[in-house]
Coordinates of C-alpha atoms in Angstrom, one line a residue:
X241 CA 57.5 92.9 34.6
X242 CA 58.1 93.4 38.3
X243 CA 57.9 96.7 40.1
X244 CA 61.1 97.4 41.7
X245 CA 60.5 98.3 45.7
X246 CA 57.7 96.0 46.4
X247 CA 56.6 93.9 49.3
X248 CA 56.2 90.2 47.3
X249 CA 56.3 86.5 48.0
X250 CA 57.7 83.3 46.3
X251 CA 55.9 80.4 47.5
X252 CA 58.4 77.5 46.6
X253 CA 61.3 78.5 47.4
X254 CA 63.5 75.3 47.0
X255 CA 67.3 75.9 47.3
X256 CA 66.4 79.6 47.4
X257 CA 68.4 80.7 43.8
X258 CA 64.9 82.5 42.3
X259 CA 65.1 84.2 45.4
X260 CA 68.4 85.7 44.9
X261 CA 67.4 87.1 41.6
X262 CA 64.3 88.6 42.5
X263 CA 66.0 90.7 45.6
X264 CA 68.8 91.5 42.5
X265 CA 66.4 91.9 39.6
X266 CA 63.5 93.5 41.7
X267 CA 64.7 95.2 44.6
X268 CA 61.8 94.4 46.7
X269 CA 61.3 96.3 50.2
X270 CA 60.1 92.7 51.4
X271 CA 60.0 89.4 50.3
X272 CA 58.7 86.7 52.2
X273 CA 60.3 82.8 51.2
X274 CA 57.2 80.7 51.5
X275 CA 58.2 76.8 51.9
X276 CA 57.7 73.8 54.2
X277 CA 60.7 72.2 53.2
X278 CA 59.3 69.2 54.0
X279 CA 59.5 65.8 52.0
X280 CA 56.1 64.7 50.6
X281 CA 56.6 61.3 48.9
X282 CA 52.7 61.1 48.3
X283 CA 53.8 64.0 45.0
X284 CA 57.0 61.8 43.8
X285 CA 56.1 64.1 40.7
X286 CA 57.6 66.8 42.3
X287 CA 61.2 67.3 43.5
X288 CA 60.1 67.2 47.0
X289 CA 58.5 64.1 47.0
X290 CA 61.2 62.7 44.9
X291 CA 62.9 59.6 47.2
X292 CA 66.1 61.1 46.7
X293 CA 65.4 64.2 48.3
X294 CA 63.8 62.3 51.9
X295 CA 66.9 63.4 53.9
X296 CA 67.5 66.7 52.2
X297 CA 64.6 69.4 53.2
X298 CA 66.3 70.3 55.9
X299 CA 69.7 70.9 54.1
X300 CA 67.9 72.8 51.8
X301 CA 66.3 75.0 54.6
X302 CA 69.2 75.9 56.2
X303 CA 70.8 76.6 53.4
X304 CA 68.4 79.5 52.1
X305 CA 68.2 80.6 55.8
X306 CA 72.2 80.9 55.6
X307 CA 71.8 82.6 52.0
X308 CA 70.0 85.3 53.3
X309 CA 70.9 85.8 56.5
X310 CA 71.5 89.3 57.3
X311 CA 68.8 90.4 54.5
X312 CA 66.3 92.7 56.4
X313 CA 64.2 92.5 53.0
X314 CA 64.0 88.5 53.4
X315 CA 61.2 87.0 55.8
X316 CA 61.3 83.1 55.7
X317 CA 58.1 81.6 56.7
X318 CA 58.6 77.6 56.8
X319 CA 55.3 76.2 56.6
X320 CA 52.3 74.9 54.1
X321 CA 51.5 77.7 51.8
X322 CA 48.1 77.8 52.9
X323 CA 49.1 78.6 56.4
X324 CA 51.7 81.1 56.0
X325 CA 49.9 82.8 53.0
X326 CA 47.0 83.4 55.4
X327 CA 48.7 84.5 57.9
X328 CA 50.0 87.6 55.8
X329 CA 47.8 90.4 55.7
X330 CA 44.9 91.0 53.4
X331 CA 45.8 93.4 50.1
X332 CA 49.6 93.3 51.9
X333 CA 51.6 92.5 48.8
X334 CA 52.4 94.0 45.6
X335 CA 52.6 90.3 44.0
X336 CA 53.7 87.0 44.6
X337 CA 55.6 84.6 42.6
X338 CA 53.9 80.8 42.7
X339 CA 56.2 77.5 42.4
X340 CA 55.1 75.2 44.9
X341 CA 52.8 72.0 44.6
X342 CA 51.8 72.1 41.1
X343 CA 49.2 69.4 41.5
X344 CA 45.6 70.4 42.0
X345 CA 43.5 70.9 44.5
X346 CA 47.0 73.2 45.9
X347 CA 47.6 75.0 43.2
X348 CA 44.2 76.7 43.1
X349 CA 44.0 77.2 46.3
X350 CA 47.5 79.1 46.2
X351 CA 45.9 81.3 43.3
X352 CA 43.1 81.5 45.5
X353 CA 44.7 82.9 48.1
X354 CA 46.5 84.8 46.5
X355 CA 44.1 87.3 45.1
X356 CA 42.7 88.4 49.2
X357 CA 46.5 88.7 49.4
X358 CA 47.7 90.6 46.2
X359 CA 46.7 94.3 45.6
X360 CA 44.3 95.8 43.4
X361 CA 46.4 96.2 40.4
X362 CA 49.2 93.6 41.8
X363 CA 50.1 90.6 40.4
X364 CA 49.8 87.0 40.7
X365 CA 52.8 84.9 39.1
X366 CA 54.3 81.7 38.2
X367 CA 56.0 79.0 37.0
X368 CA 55.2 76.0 35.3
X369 CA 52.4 77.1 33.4
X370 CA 52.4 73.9 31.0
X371 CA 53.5 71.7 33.8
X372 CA 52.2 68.1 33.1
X373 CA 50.8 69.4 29.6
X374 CA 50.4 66.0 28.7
X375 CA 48.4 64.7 30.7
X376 CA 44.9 64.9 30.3
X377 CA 44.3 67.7 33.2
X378 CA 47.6 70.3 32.8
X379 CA 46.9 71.6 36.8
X380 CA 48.4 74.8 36.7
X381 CA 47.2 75.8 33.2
X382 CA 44.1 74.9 34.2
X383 CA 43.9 76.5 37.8
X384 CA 45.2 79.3 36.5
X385 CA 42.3 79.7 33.4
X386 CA 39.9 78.5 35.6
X387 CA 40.5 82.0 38.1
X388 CA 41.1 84.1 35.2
X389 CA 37.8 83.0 33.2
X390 CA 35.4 82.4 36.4
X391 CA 36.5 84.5 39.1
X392 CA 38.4 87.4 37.1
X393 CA 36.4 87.8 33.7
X394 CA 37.6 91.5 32.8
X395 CA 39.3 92.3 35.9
X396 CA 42.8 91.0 34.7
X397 CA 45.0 90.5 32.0
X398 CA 46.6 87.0 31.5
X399 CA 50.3 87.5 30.1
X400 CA 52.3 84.3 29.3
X401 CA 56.0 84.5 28.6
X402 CA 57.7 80.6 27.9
X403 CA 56.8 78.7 30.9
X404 CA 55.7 81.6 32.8
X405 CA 52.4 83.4 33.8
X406 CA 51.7 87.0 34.7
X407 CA 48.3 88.0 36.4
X408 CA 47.4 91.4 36.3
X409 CA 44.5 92.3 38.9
X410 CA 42.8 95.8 38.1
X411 CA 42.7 98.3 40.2
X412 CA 40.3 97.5 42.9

């Protein structure tokens, strides 16, 4: 669902092996890795908060920094998402690809973000879509049909596929 030759971001970028298949799959001209690797036990829901990750996030840095080193297409920005989505350019990507803290208030204000960065007609992405479904508040599921309802209306089309969600802005 991807165009091929686009200028994208993952935000969540782990161990890096989405990574490789989007520069495979989606040939982008530029896709920035968006991660703090950085061990957060305060989310032990997520892998990195998980105890037995503590002494790993810089492993797992340098090892997507050794992935894709000598990859003009790959920018690695290692910070909070907040902060290294804002400091890309307004309108400057094609779409980005969301997999970072799932818990709210971070996930909305990743989709947030994300549409002053996204192009008209680009797309917003990402995983876990039924993350923590049963619970009584399912954060991304919820983030993501509280931007398309309130802040969206007919200006884009949700698309899920599995665990997977597809934004697709109009044309500005």
């Amino acid at each position: 669902m991807m165009p091929k030759g686009a200028v994208c971001a993952e935000v969540g970028v782990w161990e890096g092996n989405f990574s490789s298949r989007i520069l495979e799959i989606c040939e982008p001209k530029e896709l920035h890795l968006i991660d703090p690797w950085l061990y957060q036990p305060e989310f032990s829901n997520t892998g990195f908060g998980k105890k037995k990750n503590e002494d790993l996030m810089e492993e797992k840095y340098q090892m997507v920094v050794d992935k894709f080193k000598g990859d003009d297409r790959v920018k690695i920005h290692r910070g909070k998402s907040d902060e290294m989505l804002a400091a890309l350019p307004d309108g400057s990507l094609d779409w980005v690809y969301l997999d970072g803290n799932h818990n709210a208030p971070f996930i909305d204000h990743d989709l947030e973000m994300s549409l002053t960065k996204v192009k008209p007609n680009g797309i917003i992405s990402g995983d876990d879509y039924a993350w923590m479904s049963d619970a009584l508040n399912a954060p991304v599921k919820t983030a993501v049909e509280t931007i398309v309802l309130s802040k969206l209306g007919d200006k884009a089309k949700l698309t899920l596929l599995a665990n997977q969600y597809f934004i697709q802005l109009a044309r500005g």
